[in-house]
mmCIF file of C-alpha atoms in Angstrom:
data_model
loop_
_atom_site.group_PDB
_atom_site.id
_atom_site.type_symbol
_atom_site.label_atom_id
_atom_site.label_comp_id
_atom_site.label_asym_id
_atom_site.label_seq_id
_atom_site.Cartn_x
_atom_site.Cartn_y
_atom_site.Cartn_z
ATOM 1 C CA UNK Y 235 -84.413 -24.581 16.105
ATOM 2 C CA UNK Y 236 -82.539 -21.333 15.801
ATOM 3 C CA UNK Y 237 -80.087 -21.022 18.619
ATOM 4 C CA UNK Y 238 -76.854 -19.837 20.165
ATOM 5 C CA UNK Y 239 -74.199 -22.527 20.539
ATOM 6 C CA UNK Y 240 -71.089 -22.380 22.682
ATOM 7 C CA UNK Y 241 -68.141 -24.724 22.525
ATOM 8 C CA UNK Y 242 -66.763 -26.254 24.548
ATOM 9 C CA UNK Y 243 -69.168 -26.356 27.486
ATOM 10 C CA UNK Y 244 -66.292 -26.945 29.885
ATOM 11 C CA UNK Y 245 -62.726 -25.813 29.341
ATOM 12 C CA UNK Y 246 -59.716 -26.368 31.557
ATOM 13 C CA UNK Y 247 -56.570 -24.383 30.887
ATOM 14 C CA UNK Y 248 -53.328 -23.766 32.693
ATOM 15 C CA UNK Y 249 -52.303 -20.507 34.244
ATOM 16 C CA UNK Y 250 -50.903 -18.296 31.501
ATOM 17 C CA UNK Y 251 -51.821 -20.628 28.620
ATOM 18 C CA UNK Y 252 -53.913 -18.907 25.935
ATOM 19 C CA UNK Y 253 -57.420 -20.183 25.469
ATOM 20 C CA UNK Y 254 -60.172 -19.542 22.934
ATOM 21 C CA UNK Y 255 -63.880 -19.948 23.490
ATOM 22 C CA UNK Y 256 -66.260 -20.053 20.575
ATOM 23 C CA UNK Y 257 -69.825 -19.003 19.944
ATOM 24 C CA UNK Y 258 -71.987 -19.554 16.903
ATOM 25 C CA UNK Y 259 -75.546 -18.567 16.145
ATOM 26 C CA UNK Y 260 -78.189 -19.554 13.632
ATOM 27 C CA UNK Y 261 -80.438 -16.570 14.434
ATOM 28 C CA UNK Y 262 -78.758 -14.244 11.939
ATOM 29 C CA UNK Y 263 -78.555 -11.566 14.610
ATOM 30 C CA UNK Y 264 -76.198 -8.688 13.965
ATOM 31 C CA UNK Y 265 -75.235 -8.006 17.573
ATOM 32 C CA UNK Y 266 -73.164 -10.484 19.594
ATOM 33 C CA UNK Y 267 -72.084 -10.110 23.205
ATOM 34 C CA UNK Y 268 -69.614 -11.787 25.555
ATOM 35 C CA UNK Y 269 -70.292 -11.842 29.271
ATOM 36 C CA UNK Y 270 -68.245 -13.079 32.188
ATOM 37 C CA UNK Y 271 -70.195 -14.495 35.103
ATOM 38 C CA UNK Y 272 -68.588 -15.440 38.384
ATOM 39 C CA UNK Y 273 -70.257 -17.544 41.019
ATOM 40 C CA UNK Y 274 -73.474 -16.042 42.443
ATOM 41 C CA UNK Y 275 -73.040 -12.845 40.446
ATOM 42 C CA UNK Y 276 -74.828 -11.202 37.561
ATOM 43 C CA UNK Y 277 -73.311 -11.491 34.102
ATOM 44 C CA UNK Y 278 -70.754 -8.775 33.398
ATOM 45 C CA UNK Y 279 -70.511 -7.486 29.848
ATOM 46 C CA UNK Y 280 -66.982 -7.711 28.453
ATOM 47 C CA UNK Y 281 -67.590 -6.453 24.918
ATOM 48 C CA UNK Y 282 -69.932 -6.728 21.994
ATOM 49 C CA UNK Y 283 -69.965 -6.572 18.234
ATOM 50 C CA UNK Y 284 -72.503 -4.480 16.384
ATOM 51 C CA UNK Y 285 -72.093 -6.048 12.956
ATOM 52 C CA UNK Y 286 -68.330 -5.809 12.487
ATOM 53 C CA UNK Y 287 -67.863 -2.927 14.894
ATOM 54 C CA UNK Y 288 -66.141 -3.983 18.092
ATOM 55 C CA UNK Y 289 -67.178 -2.261 21.322
ATOM 56 C CA UNK Y 290 -65.096 -2.829 24.416
ATOM 57 C CA UNK Y 291 -66.364 -2.104 27.915
ATOM 58 C CA UNK Y 292 -64.136 0.379 29.719
ATOM 59 C CA UNK Y 293 -63.223 -2.015 32.513
ATOM 60 C CA UNK Y 294 -62.530 -5.105 30.399
ATOM 61 C CA UNK Y 295 -58.893 -6.161 30.909
ATOM 62 C CA UNK Y 296 -56.571 -6.130 27.894
ATOM 63 C CA UNK Y 297 -56.071 -9.834 28.488
ATOM 64 C CA UNK Y 298 -59.459 -10.400 26.850
ATOM 65 C CA UNK Y 299 -59.811 -10.110 23.087
ATOM 66 C CA UNK Y 300 -62.490 -11.026 20.610
ATOM 67 C CA UNK Y 301 -62.862 -11.841 16.952
ATOM 68 C CA UNK Y 302 -65.909 -12.004 14.732
ATOM 69 C CA UNK Y 303 -64.944 -13.423 11.338
ATOM 70 C CA UNK Y 304 -68.533 -13.486 10.073
ATOM 71 C CA UNK Y 305 -72.118 -12.946 11.221
ATOM 72 C CA UNK Y 306 -72.465 -16.419 12.672
ATOM 73 C CA UNK Y 307 -69.284 -16.819 14.688
ATOM 74 C CA UNK Y 308 -67.631 -14.948 17.512
ATOM 75 C CA UNK Y 309 -64.569 -15.937 19.551
ATOM 76 C CA UNK Y 310 -63.302 -14.924 22.964
ATOM 77 C CA UNK Y 311 -59.540 -15.104 23.392
ATOM 78 C CA UNK Y 312 -57.925 -14.960 26.801
ATOM 79 C CA UNK Y 313 -54.262 -14.328 26.157
ATOM 80 C CA UNK Y 314 -52.821 -15.212 29.565
ATOM 81 C CA UNK Y 315 -55.470 -16.623 31.872
ATOM 82 C CA UNK Y 316 -55.084 -15.990 35.556
ATOM 83 C CA UNK Y 317 -56.814 -17.762 38.407
ATOM 84 C CA UNK Y 318 -59.216 -14.840 38.634
ATOM 85 C CA UNK Y 319 -60.447 -15.509 35.108
ATOM 86 C CA UNK Y 320 -62.085 -18.761 36.135
ATOM 87 C CA UNK Y 321 -65.766 -18.161 35.455
ATOM 88 C CA UNK Y 322 -68.711 -18.971 33.243
ATOM 89 C CA UNK Y 323 -68.501 -17.184 29.893
ATOM 90 C CA UNK Y 324 -71.782 -16.461 28.195
ATOM 91 C CA UNK Y 325 -72.378 -15.508 24.603
ATOM 92 C CA UNK Y 326 -75.578 -13.703 23.627
ATOM 93 C CA UNK Y 327 -77.098 -12.232 20.489
ATOM 94 C CA UNK Y 328 -79.712 -9.649 19.625
ATOM 95 C CA UNK Y 329 -81.069 -8.128 16.455
ATOM 96 C CA UNK Y 330 -81.110 -4.510 15.424
ATOM 97 C CA UNK Y 331 -84.565 -3.369 14.427
ATOM 98 C CA UNK Y 332 -86.222 -5.157 17.342
ATOM 99 C CA UNK Y 333 -86.513 -2.093 19.511
ATOM 100 C CA UNK Y 334 -86.251 -4.041 22.739
ATOM 101 C CA UNK Y 335 -82.972 -5.681 21.769
ATOM 102 C CA UNK Y 336 -84.001 -8.850 23.559
ATOM 103 C CA UNK Y 337 -80.911 -10.983 24.073
ATOM 104 C CA UNK Y 338 -80.672 -14.689 23.409
ATOM 105 C CA UNK Y 339 -78.077 -16.571 25.425
ATOM 106 C CA UNK Y 340 -76.015 -19.637 24.760
ATOM 107 C CA UNK Y 341 -75.499 -22.358 27.391
ATOM 108 C CA UNK Y 342 -72.151 -20.945 28.466
ATOM 109 C CA UNK Y 343 -68.600 -22.247 28.754
ATOM 110 C CA UNK Y 344 -67.277 -22.869 32.224
ATOM 111 C CA UNK Y 345 -63.579 -22.060 32.326
ATOM 112 C CA UNK Y 346 -61.307 -23.557 34.961
ATOM 113 C CA UNK Y 347 -57.755 -22.266 35.346
ATOM 114 C CA UNK Y 348 -55.257 -24.570 37.055
ATOM 115 C CA UNK C 182 -78.039 5.922 33.781
ATOM 116 C CA UNK C 183 -80.244 2.959 34.425
ATOM 117 C CA UNK C 184 -79.932 0.537 37.329
ATOM 118 C CA UNK C 185 -81.741 -2.522 38.627
ATOM 119 C CA UNK C 186 -82.209 -3.570 42.236
ATOM 120 C CA UNK C 187 -83.289 -7.033 43.218
ATOM 121 C CA UNK C 188 -84.193 -6.670 46.826
ATOM 122 C CA UNK C 189 -83.758 -10.293 47.882
ATOM 123 C CA UNK C 190 -80.585 -12.240 47.186
ATOM 124 C CA UNK C 191 -82.183 -15.494 48.345
ATOM 125 C CA UNK C 192 -85.809 -16.615 48.625
ATOM 126 C CA UNK C 193 -86.549 -20.030 50.145
ATOM 127 C CA UNK C 194 -90.094 -21.350 49.778
ATOM 128 C CA UNK C 195 -91.902 -24.625 50.118
ATOM 129 C CA UNK C 196 -93.256 -26.501 47.140
ATOM 130 C CA UNK C 197 -96.736 -25.386 45.995
ATOM 131 C CA UNK C 198 -96.416 -22.074 47.860
ATOM 132 C CA UNK C 199 -96.739 -18.755 46.005
ATOM 133 C CA UNK C 200 -93.642 -16.667 45.430
ATOM 134 C CA UNK C 201 -92.811 -13.087 44.507
ATOM 135 C CA UNK C 202 -89.335 -11.982 43.454
ATOM 136 C CA UNK C 203 -88.920 -8.247 43.637
ATOM 137 C CA UNK C 204 -87.278 -5.971 41.099
ATOM 138 C CA UNK C 205 -87.024 -2.203 41.060
ATOM 139 C CA UNK C 206 -85.373 -0.136 38.365
ATOM 140 C CA UNK C 207 -84.301 3.431 37.921
ATOM 141 C CA UNK C 208 -84.254 5.174 34.605
ATOM 142 C CA UNK C 209 -85.042 8.625 33.374
ATOM 143 C CA UNK C 210 -86.637 7.304 30.211
ATOM 144 C CA UNK C 211 -88.970 4.540 29.162
ATOM 145 C CA UNK C 212 -87.514 1.099 29.544
ATOM 146 C CA UNK C 213 -87.931 -2.440 28.423
ATOM 147 C CA UNK C 214 -87.920 -5.000 31.222
ATOM 148 C CA UNK C 215 -86.969 -8.644 31.291
ATOM 149 C CA UNK C 216 -86.808 -11.564 33.665
ATOM 150 C CA UNK C 217 -84.308 -14.311 32.918
ATOM 151 C CA UNK C 218 -83.873 -17.654 34.686
ATOM 152 C CA UNK C 219 -80.583 -19.497 35.026
ATOM 153 C CA UNK C 220 -80.411 -23.127 36.077
ATOM 154 C CA UNK C 221 -77.089 -24.470 37.422
ATOM 155 C CA UNK C 222 -74.352 -24.536 34.771
ATOM 156 C CA UNK C 223 -76.696 -23.201 32.114
ATOM 157 C CA UNK C 224 -77.095 -19.985 30.183
ATOM 158 C CA UNK C 225 -79.864 -17.468 30.751
ATOM 159 C CA UNK C 226 -83.340 -18.253 29.473
ATOM 160 C CA UNK C 227 -85.938 -15.547 28.937
ATOM 161 C CA UNK C 228 -88.959 -15.987 31.212
ATOM 162 C CA UNK C 229 -90.927 -12.938 30.131
ATOM 163 C CA UNK C 230 -90.584 -9.367 28.963
ATOM 164 C CA UNK C 231 -92.427 -6.075 29.132
ATOM 165 C CA UNK C 232 -92.166 -3.896 26.047
ATOM 166 C CA UNK C 233 -95.435 -1.930 26.069
ATOM 167 C CA UNK C 234 -99.170 -2.394 26.440
ATOM 168 C CA UNK C 235 -100.711 -4.469 29.201
ATOM 169 C CA UNK C 236 -98.834 -4.116 32.454
ATOM 170 C CA UNK C 237 -99.441 -7.762 33.383
ATOM 171 C CA UNK C 238 -97.111 -9.963 31.434
ATOM 172 C CA UNK C 239 -97.343 -13.740 31.316
ATOM 173 C CA UNK C 240 -94.306 -15.863 30.666
ATOM 174 C CA UNK C 241 -93.202 -19.443 30.486
ATOM 175 C CA UNK C 242 -93.456 -22.010 33.265
ATOM 176 C CA UNK C 243 -96.472 -20.278 34.854
ATOM 177 C CA UNK C 244 -94.622 -17.081 35.788
ATOM 178 C CA UNK C 245 -96.053 -13.606 35.410
ATOM 179 C CA UNK C 246 -94.866 -10.107 36.206
ATOM 180 C CA UNK C 247 -96.515 -6.752 36.632
ATOM 181 C CA UNK C 248 -95.018 -3.512 35.408
ATOM 182 C CA UNK C 249 -95.721 -0.625 37.753
ATOM 183 C CA UNK C 250 -94.457 2.621 36.321
ATOM 184 C CA UNK C 251 -95.262 4.772 39.353
ATOM 185 C CA UNK C 252 -93.343 2.453 41.646
ATOM 186 C CA UNK C 253 -90.700 1.641 39.017
ATOM 187 C CA UNK C 254 -91.136 -2.034 39.773
ATOM 188 C CA UNK C 255 -91.387 -5.244 37.795
ATOM 189 C CA UNK C 256 -91.998 -7.997 40.333
ATOM 190 C CA UNK C 257 -92.109 -11.632 39.253
ATOM 191 C CA UNK C 258 -94.761 -13.944 40.650
ATOM 192 C CA UNK C 259 -95.864 -17.534 40.506
ATOM 193 C CA UNK C 260 -98.940 -18.819 42.366
ATOM 194 C CA UNK C 261 -97.567 -22.297 43.050
ATOM 195 C CA UNK C 262 -93.906 -23.250 42.699
ATOM 196 C CA UNK C 263 -92.327 -26.598 41.941
ATOM 197 C CA UNK C 264 -89.024 -28.099 42.974
ATOM 198 C CA UNK C 265 -87.909 -27.614 39.365
ATOM 199 C CA UNK C 266 -88.259 -23.819 39.728
ATOM 200 C CA UNK C 267 -85.144 -23.780 41.914
ATOM 201 C CA UNK C 268 -82.785 -21.489 40.017
ATOM 202 C CA UNK C 269 -81.253 -18.008 39.883
ATOM 203 C CA UNK C 270 -83.542 -15.291 38.561
ATOM 204 C CA UNK C 271 -82.254 -12.074 37.010
ATOM 205 C CA UNK C 272 -84.198 -8.925 36.321
ATOM 206 C CA UNK C 273 -82.816 -6.795 33.490
ATOM 207 C CA UNK C 274 -83.611 -3.506 31.776
ATOM 208 C CA UNK C 275 -82.643 -1.629 28.667
ATOM 209 C CA UNK C 276 -83.704 1.646 27.220
ATOM 210 C CA UNK C 277 -83.803 0.593 23.591
ATOM 211 C CA UNK C 278 -82.977 3.113 20.917
ATOM 212 C CA UNK C 279 -79.239 3.455 20.571
ATOM 213 C CA UNK C 280 -78.631 1.923 23.996
ATOM 214 C CA UNK C 281 -79.168 -1.764 23.478
ATOM 215 C CA UNK C 282 -77.133 -3.133 26.338
ATOM 216 C CA UNK C 283 -78.867 -4.892 29.206
ATOM 217 C CA UNK C 284 -78.403 -3.809 32.798
ATOM 218 C CA UNK C 285 -78.842 -6.761 35.139
ATOM 219 C CA UNK C 286 -79.810 -6.946 38.760
ATOM 220 C CA UNK C 287 -77.625 -9.027 41.051
ATOM 221 C CA UNK C 288 -80.002 -11.969 40.923
ATOM 222 C CA UNK C 289 -82.279 -13.801 43.338
ATOM 223 C CA UNK C 290 -81.693 -17.430 44.180
ATOM 224 C CA UNK C 291 -85.067 -19.144 44.497
ATOM 225 C CA UNK C 292 -84.864 -22.400 46.427
ATOM 226 C CA UNK C 293 -87.979 -24.549 46.488
ATOM 227 C CA UNK C 294 -88.014 -27.068 49.298
ATOM 228 C CA UNK C 295 -90.208 -30.171 49.517
#
């Protein structure tokens, strides 16, 4: 089945130690999104790629970066994680040309910062 | 700008009872509406969507929602819930066109008790 895959599902990192989360998709969608979701809150969009074009949300901290080396893969880099960055990170995709831009979500990576 | 209001942050119900989760949106243009479900430590799964046409939309797991343009609402309903329906439910909207980002409500935690 076509899907969005996130690895790892659980990640523990130390305060200030860089960490990378990965997302891959077999849907061949051209738009990929990264969301941060804290406990009992709605997902918060961090940034997205429209093809190779990177679009940062205005309130996304500089500590968060992203890379998209090809259509299938997208990475979230947290350069110096703080305790406040502990959250669930969700990757999603959608396809241009589907006017509703329905988003398909991966299972998420839960990040713990110690 | 578009916004989504989920009027109830928590809805407790007994098994086999009917349930309605409320969602209101504000937008100056036509919108596309979605309900997503999130089980603990999982990503978001699409329950149903309204794009156009019939205002009564049927989704997975026996859920349905009705789009009411005059009341700018998109309430989610199920006639008889199961313990397994316990989850967080998010209403979301986008305007399509060049604005393909989703705006989420804050979520409603549905707890089904035996």
